[in-house]
Short mmCIF file of C-alpha atoms and ligand atoms in Angstrom, two decimals:
data_model
loop_
_atom_site.label_atom_id
_atom_site.label_comp_id
_atom_site.label_asym_id
_atom_site.label_seq_id
_atom_site.Cartn_x
_atom_site.Cartn_y
_atom_site.Cartn_z
CA TYR A 1 128.48 107.37 110.13
CA THR A 2 127.91 103.89 108.86
CA SER A 3 131.14 102.18 107.85
CA LYS A 4 132.65 102.92 104.44
CA MET A 5 130.91 106.24 104.30
CA ALA A 6 131.58 109.75 105.32
CA VAL A 7 129.62 112.88 104.71
CA CYS A 8 131.81 115.45 103.06
CA PRO A 9 132.28 118.66 105.07
CA CYS A 10 130.46 120.70 102.47
CA ALA A 11 127.62 118.20 102.48
CA GLN A 12 124.66 120.34 103.32
CA GLU A 13 123.50 122.35 100.37
CA GLN A 14 120.13 123.52 99.06
CA HIS A 15 117.04 123.17 101.25
CA LEU A 16 114.54 120.91 99.43
CA GLY A 17 111.61 121.09 101.79
CA ARG A 18 110.07 120.04 105.05
CA GLY A 19 108.64 116.62 105.87
CA THR A 20 107.08 115.13 108.97
CA ARG A 21 109.36 116.56 111.66
CA THR A 22 112.25 116.78 109.20
CA ASN A 23 114.12 119.26 107.05
CA ILE A 24 115.43 117.93 103.77
CA TYR A 25 118.63 119.16 102.13
CA LEU A 26 120.56 118.26 99.04
CA GLY A 27 123.98 116.99 100.01
CA SER A 28 127.02 115.11 98.79
CA LEU A 29 128.62 111.98 100.06
CA LEU A 30 132.13 110.68 99.55
CA VAL A 31 132.27 106.98 98.82
CA TRP A 32 135.08 104.63 97.97
CA GLY A 33 135.10 102.26 95.03
CA ARG A 34 133.94 98.71 95.73
CA GLU A 35 137.25 96.99 95.01
CA GLU A 36 138.98 98.66 97.91
CA GLU A 37 136.53 97.32 100.44
CA GLU A 38 138.23 93.95 100.00
CA GLU A 39 141.71 95.23 100.80
CA GLU A 40 143.16 95.16 104.27
CA GLU A 41 143.94 98.79 104.65
CA ASP A 42 142.58 100.83 107.46
CA GLU A 43 140.15 103.64 106.82
CA GLU A 44 142.74 106.35 107.24
CA ASP A 45 145.06 104.85 104.62
CA LYS A 46 142.20 104.80 102.17
CA TRP A 47 141.72 108.50 102.53
CA ASN A 48 145.43 109.11 102.04
CA ASN A 49 146.34 106.56 99.37
CA ASN A 50 143.31 106.16 97.19
CA LEU A 51 142.19 109.66 96.61
CA THR A 52 141.46 108.90 92.97
CA ASP A 53 138.98 106.14 93.84
CA ARG A 54 136.91 108.40 95.97
CA LYS A 55 133.80 109.69 94.34
CA GLU A 56 131.25 112.19 95.33
CA ILE A 57 127.59 111.36 94.90
CA ARG A 58 124.50 113.44 95.41
CA VAL A 59 122.29 112.49 98.34
CA VAL A 60 119.45 113.91 100.35
CA LEU A 61 119.99 114.61 104.02
CA LYS A 62 116.87 114.24 106.13
CA ILE A 63 117.56 116.10 109.32
CA LEU A 64 115.24 115.20 112.17
CA ASP A 65 113.88 118.09 114.26
CA GLN A 66 114.99 118.16 117.89
CA SER A 67 112.65 115.58 119.30
CA HIS A 68 111.76 113.11 121.98
CA LYS A 69 113.73 109.85 122.23
CA ASP A 70 110.79 107.78 120.93
CA ILE A 71 110.71 109.78 117.72
CA ALA A 72 114.47 109.53 117.20
CA LEU A 73 114.32 105.76 117.79
CA ALA A 74 111.49 105.37 115.27
CA PHE A 75 113.50 107.45 112.76
CA PHE A 76 116.53 105.15 113.20
CA GLU A 77 114.33 102.07 112.90
CA THR A 78 113.07 103.28 109.55
CA ALA A 79 116.59 103.98 108.34
CA SER A 80 117.65 100.52 109.48
CA LEU A 81 114.67 98.85 107.80
CA MET A 82 115.33 100.71 104.55
CA SER A 83 119.01 99.77 104.51
CA GLN A 84 118.10 96.09 104.92
CA VAL A 85 115.79 95.90 101.93
CA SER A 86 116.83 95.99 98.32
CA HIS A 87 114.52 96.54 95.38
CA SER A 88 114.90 98.58 92.20
CA HIS A 89 111.74 100.55 93.02
CA LEU A 90 112.67 101.32 96.63
CA VAL A 91 114.88 104.30 97.35
CA PHE A 92 118.37 103.46 98.61
CA VAL A 93 119.21 104.54 102.15
CA HIS A 94 122.96 104.90 102.72
CA GLY A 95 122.70 105.08 106.49
CA VAL A 96 122.35 107.51 109.35
CA SER A 97 124.66 110.08 110.73
CA VAL A 98 124.53 111.17 114.33
CA LYS A 99 126.35 114.44 114.71
CA GLY A 100 126.04 115.81 118.19
CA SER A 101 122.33 116.16 118.76
CA GLU A 102 121.58 116.09 115.04
CA ASN A 103 120.09 112.91 113.57
CA VAL A 104 120.39 112.63 109.81
CA MET A 105 119.17 110.00 107.36
CA VAL A 106 121.31 109.88 104.24
CA GLU A 107 119.33 108.78 101.22
CA GLU A 108 119.80 108.46 97.49
CA PHE A 109 118.94 111.70 95.67
CA VAL A 110 116.28 111.03 93.06
CA GLU A 111 116.61 113.57 90.31
CA PHE A 112 113.09 114.46 89.21
CA GLY A 113 111.59 114.74 92.67
CA PRO A 114 108.21 113.75 94.10
CA LEU A 115 105.52 112.33 91.83
CA ASP A 116 102.70 114.65 92.95
CA VAL A 117 104.64 117.75 91.92
CA PHE A 118 105.86 116.04 88.74
CA LEU A 119 102.31 115.11 87.68
CA ARG A 120 100.98 118.61 88.29
CA ARG A 121 103.80 120.08 86.25
CA GLU A 122 103.78 117.56 83.39
CA ARG A 123 100.07 116.69 83.25
CA ALA A 124 99.85 117.64 79.59
CA LEU A 125 102.53 115.10 78.63
CA VAL A 126 101.71 112.19 80.92
CA THR A 127 99.72 109.41 79.20
CA PRO A 128 97.53 106.63 80.69
CA GLN A 129 100.26 104.09 79.78
CA TRP A 130 102.79 106.19 81.71
CA LYS A 131 100.51 106.03 84.74
CA TYR A 132 100.01 102.27 84.46
CA THR A 133 103.78 101.78 84.31
CA VAL A 134 104.29 103.88 87.45
CA ALA A 135 101.43 102.09 89.26
CA LYS A 136 102.96 98.71 88.42
CA GLN A 137 106.40 99.77 89.61
CA LEU A 138 104.92 100.94 92.90
CA ALA A 139 102.92 97.70 93.24
CA SER A 140 106.07 95.64 92.60
CA ALA A 141 107.93 97.41 95.43
CA LEU A 142 104.97 96.90 97.76
CA SER A 143 104.61 93.27 96.70
CA TYR A 144 108.27 92.76 97.60
CA LEU A 145 107.68 94.27 101.06
CA GLU A 146 104.54 92.15 101.44
CA THR A 147 106.49 88.92 100.83
CA LYS A 148 108.87 90.03 103.58
CA GLN A 149 105.90 90.85 105.81
CA LEU A 150 107.04 94.44 106.06
CA VAL A 151 104.62 97.36 106.11
CA HIS A 152 105.64 100.69 104.60
CA GLY A 153 102.94 102.81 106.25
CA ASN A 154 103.35 106.07 104.32
CA VAL A 155 102.52 105.42 100.67
CA CYS A 156 101.44 108.57 98.80
CA ALA A 157 102.50 110.32 95.59
CA LYS A 158 104.72 112.71 97.58
CA ASN A 159 106.74 109.68 98.70
CA ILE A 160 107.20 108.32 95.19
CA LEU A 161 110.24 109.82 93.51
CA VAL A 162 110.78 110.10 89.79
CA ALA A 163 114.19 108.79 88.68
CA ARG A 164 113.48 108.81 84.92
CA ARG A 165 110.93 111.06 83.26
CA GLY A 166 109.91 108.70 80.47
CA LEU A 167 108.10 111.47 78.63
CA GLU A 168 110.16 111.32 75.45
CA GLU A 169 109.02 109.05 72.61
CA GLY A 170 110.03 105.41 73.21
CA THR A 171 111.07 105.89 76.85
CA PHE A 172 109.49 104.70 80.10
CA PRO A 173 109.25 106.33 83.50
CA PHE A 174 111.13 104.88 86.47
CA VAL A 175 110.01 105.60 90.02
CA LYS A 176 111.21 104.72 93.51
CA LEU A 177 109.20 104.55 96.69
CA SER A 178 110.81 106.68 99.38
CA ASP A 179 111.31 105.76 103.04
CA PRO A 180 108.18 105.97 105.22
CA GLY A 181 109.73 108.29 107.80
CA ILE A 182 108.62 108.19 111.43
CA ALA A 183 106.33 105.23 112.23
CA LEU A 184 102.62 106.04 112.54
CA ASN A 185 102.26 104.81 116.10
CA VAL A 186 104.68 107.41 117.51
CA LEU A 187 103.16 110.31 115.59
CA SER A 188 100.38 112.32 117.21
CA ARG A 189 96.77 111.50 116.44
CA GLU A 190 96.53 114.86 114.71
CA GLU A 191 99.40 114.00 112.39
CA ARG A 192 97.65 110.74 111.52
CA VAL A 193 94.35 112.52 110.84
CA GLU A 194 96.21 114.93 108.53
CA ARG A 195 97.16 111.90 106.42
CA ILE A 196 93.52 111.15 105.57
CA PRO A 197 92.71 109.94 102.86
CA TRP A 198 96.04 108.10 102.40
CA ILE A 199 96.26 106.56 105.85
CA ALA A 200 94.24 103.34 106.26
CA PRO A 201 91.16 104.01 108.45
CA GLU A 202 92.16 101.35 110.99
CA CYS A 203 95.49 103.15 111.56
CA VAL A 204 93.99 106.46 112.66
CA PRO A 205 93.19 105.51 116.29
CA SER A 206 96.47 103.81 117.27
CA GLY A 207 98.72 103.90 114.25
CA ALA A 208 99.26 100.15 114.43
CA PRO A 209 98.91 98.72 110.92
CA ILE A 210 97.36 95.28 110.51
CA GLY A 211 99.85 93.84 108.05
CA SER A 212 100.10 94.90 104.42
CA ALA A 213 96.39 95.81 104.34
CA ALA A 214 97.33 99.31 105.50
CA ASP A 215 99.54 99.75 102.43
CA GLN A 216 96.80 98.34 100.20
CA TRP A 217 94.46 101.17 101.22
CA SER A 218 97.19 103.78 100.72
CA PHE A 219 97.99 102.28 97.33
CA GLY A 220 94.34 102.76 96.29
CA ALA A 221 94.40 106.41 97.37
CA THR A 222 97.73 106.94 95.60
CA LEU A 223 96.38 105.38 92.41
CA LEU A 224 93.51 107.89 92.48
CA GLU A 225 96.01 110.65 93.06
CA ILE A 226 97.94 109.48 90.00
CA CYS A 227 94.73 109.32 87.90
CA ASN A 228 93.94 112.88 88.99
CA ASN A 229 97.38 114.19 88.03
CA GLY A 230 98.65 114.63 91.57
CA ASP A 231 95.52 116.00 93.16
CA LEU A 232 93.21 114.36 95.65
CA PRO A 233 90.04 115.85 97.07
CA MET A 234 90.21 116.80 100.76
CA SER A 235 93.55 118.56 100.56
CA GLY A 236 91.72 121.69 101.68
CA SER A 237 89.64 119.93 104.34
CA THR A 238 89.95 120.62 108.04
CA LEU A 239 91.00 117.92 110.50
CA THR A 240 87.39 117.60 111.69
CA GLU A 241 86.14 117.15 108.14
CA LYS A 242 88.79 114.52 107.53
CA GLU A 243 87.89 112.58 110.66
CA ARG A 244 84.23 112.80 109.78
CA PHE A 245 84.98 111.44 106.31
CA TYR A 246 86.28 108.15 107.74
CA GLU A 247 83.75 108.01 110.58
CA THR A 248 80.92 108.09 108.07
CA ARG A 249 82.76 105.56 105.90
CA SER A 250 82.67 107.93 102.94
CA ARG A 251 84.13 107.03 99.60
CA LEU A 252 86.42 109.04 97.36
CA THR A 253 85.17 109.74 93.85
CA GLU A 254 86.48 107.16 91.46
CA PRO A 255 87.70 107.56 87.89
CA SER A 256 85.26 107.32 85.00
CA SER A 257 86.63 104.01 83.73
CA GLN A 258 84.35 101.37 85.31
CA GLU A 259 86.98 98.67 85.59
CA LEU A 260 89.60 100.93 87.11
CA ALA A 261 87.01 102.35 89.49
CA SER A 262 86.04 98.94 90.81
CA PHE A 263 89.71 97.97 91.16
CA ILE A 264 90.46 101.10 93.20
CA SER A 265 87.39 100.61 95.36
CA MET A 266 88.63 97.09 96.26
CA CYS A 267 91.75 98.71 97.74
CA LEU A 268 89.70 101.43 99.44
CA THR A 269 87.57 99.00 101.45
CA TYR A 270 87.07 99.86 105.12
CA GLU A 271 87.41 96.17 106.02
CA PRO A 272 91.20 95.49 105.87
CA ARG A 273 90.81 91.78 105.13
CA GLU A 274 88.81 92.45 102.00
CA ARG A 275 91.59 94.40 100.30
CA PRO A 276 93.54 92.59 97.56
CA SER A 277 97.12 91.43 98.16
CA PHE A 278 99.83 93.14 96.11
CA ARG A 279 100.33 89.91 94.20
CA THR A 280 96.73 90.24 93.04
CA VAL A 281 97.10 93.98 92.51
CA LEU A 282 100.06 93.44 90.18
CA ARG A 283 98.22 90.80 88.15
CA GLU A 284 95.06 92.89 87.87
CA LEU A 285 96.94 96.03 86.90
CA THR A 286 98.62 94.15 84.06
CA GLU A 287 95.23 92.88 82.86
CA LEU A 288 93.65 96.32 83.15
CA GLN A 289 96.47 97.88 81.18
CA ILE A 290 95.99 95.43 78.32
CA LYS A 291 92.18 95.45 78.31
CA ASN A 292 91.73 99.12 78.93
CA PRO A 293 94.75 100.87 77.46
CA ASP A 294 93.10 104.19 76.79
CA ILE A 295 91.47 105.09 80.07
CA SER A 296 91.82 108.78 80.35
CA PRO A 297 92.52 110.48 83.63
CA LEU A 298 89.75 112.47 85.21
CA GLU A 299 89.26 115.74 83.41
CA SER A 300 88.79 117.73 86.57
CA LEU A 301 89.30 117.20 90.24
CA PRO A 302 86.20 115.52 91.67
CA ASP A 303 84.73 116.45 95.01
CA ALA A 304 84.72 114.07 97.92
CA ASN A 305 81.61 111.94 97.63
CA PRO A 306 80.17 111.27 101.07
P1 ATP B 401 107.41 112.11 105.35
O1 ATP B 401 107.86 111.09 106.34
O2 ATP B 401 106.15 112.81 105.72
O3 ATP B 401 107.38 111.59 103.95
P2 ATP B 401 109.94 113.30 104.73
O4 ATP B 401 110.94 113.62 105.77
O5 ATP B 401 110.18 112.07 103.93
O6 ATP B 401 108.52 113.28 105.41
P3 ATP B 401 109.00 114.63 102.40
O7 ATP B 401 107.87 115.57 102.65
O8 ATP B 401 108.66 113.27 101.88
O9 ATP B 401 109.84 114.53 103.76
O10 ATP B 401 110.02 115.32 101.41
C1 ATP B 401 110.18 116.71 101.39
C2 ATP B 401 110.74 117.15 100.07
O11 ATP B 401 112.09 116.72 99.94
C3 ATP B 401 110.03 116.53 98.87
O12 ATP B 401 108.96 117.29 98.45
C4 ATP B 401 111.12 116.48 97.82
O13 ATP B 401 111.18 117.70 97.14
C5 ATP B 401 112.36 116.31 98.62
N1 ATP B 401 112.88 114.92 98.66
C6 ATP B 401 112.67 114.02 99.64
N2 ATP B 401 113.33 112.88 99.40
C7 ATP B 401 113.98 113.05 98.22
C8 ATP B 401 114.86 112.23 97.42
N3 ATP B 401 115.21 110.99 97.80
N4 ATP B 401 115.34 112.75 96.28
C9 ATP B 401 115.00 113.99 95.89
N5 ATP B 401 114.21 114.81 96.59
C10 ATP B 401 113.69 114.36 97.74
MG1 MG B 402 108.88 111.36 102.53
#
């Protein structure tokens, strides 16, 4: 356990799903109040003397499958990276727990779950302004990482978590980008191909991202996913079809709004250097939102457009 933290014995609760080589469970974590961290008591005394200042918070436990050392190392590196960054639109990682042969990442539980599922469920209530707000929050987290020269590498609607619904009159949504999980370069080629069309084309062969450009592509694909209420074409495609899609430099169908379409296509450029920085993305999104407040999402799911 990281210091000042202990997973409560009853920690592992409901199974939330499977990720890339992980199983995700709801859990609870016992934490001590901040004030006590200053005092010179040892850990054991805290447990015994300050029972009232202990509180239990809900977390997710990402349990890594039994795996090769390289994978476990990459998993720890991600946890370490996530616990070193701090941004309101990045999920909070409490730390890792190594229990026997079990490697667990302990992460903030975000109440309303992944954005793709949320959009499919609430599509009737979600407005274009709601989507712009979410897109800007995501861009601000990625812009923060960009200034630190950090690459996320796994941006998609599934990895954006909804902390506030923002569907009621006068309220706004609030989202957090989740951890990227196992780094692309240690995943198999097949796992990278599966991530088409979110993964940047240049990352498919080796999984080595060329700076933030990889995230800029994924951001474009995620924006389309948001426009389409959580659906992207190709979800039913085979691995061969997916590979072929990038090999032939095909383009995804863009939304009907001309301005938004050209903005998204800037992100979805096969040449990494031609993609806009997140600084630019943030500025342009703000302008688009003001100039084009009523863009409606695509009525139906478009086909891939080779
Ligand atoms: P990947 O690296 O591919 O993203 P992962 O281990 O992060 O894999 P996900 O597929 O992203 O796993 O998550 C699996 C499911 O767990 C999600 O669909 C969601 O329901 C749930 N989940 C993950 N993280 C959180 C969180 N922080 N709060 C609430 N639910 C979460
Ligand atoms: Mg994830």
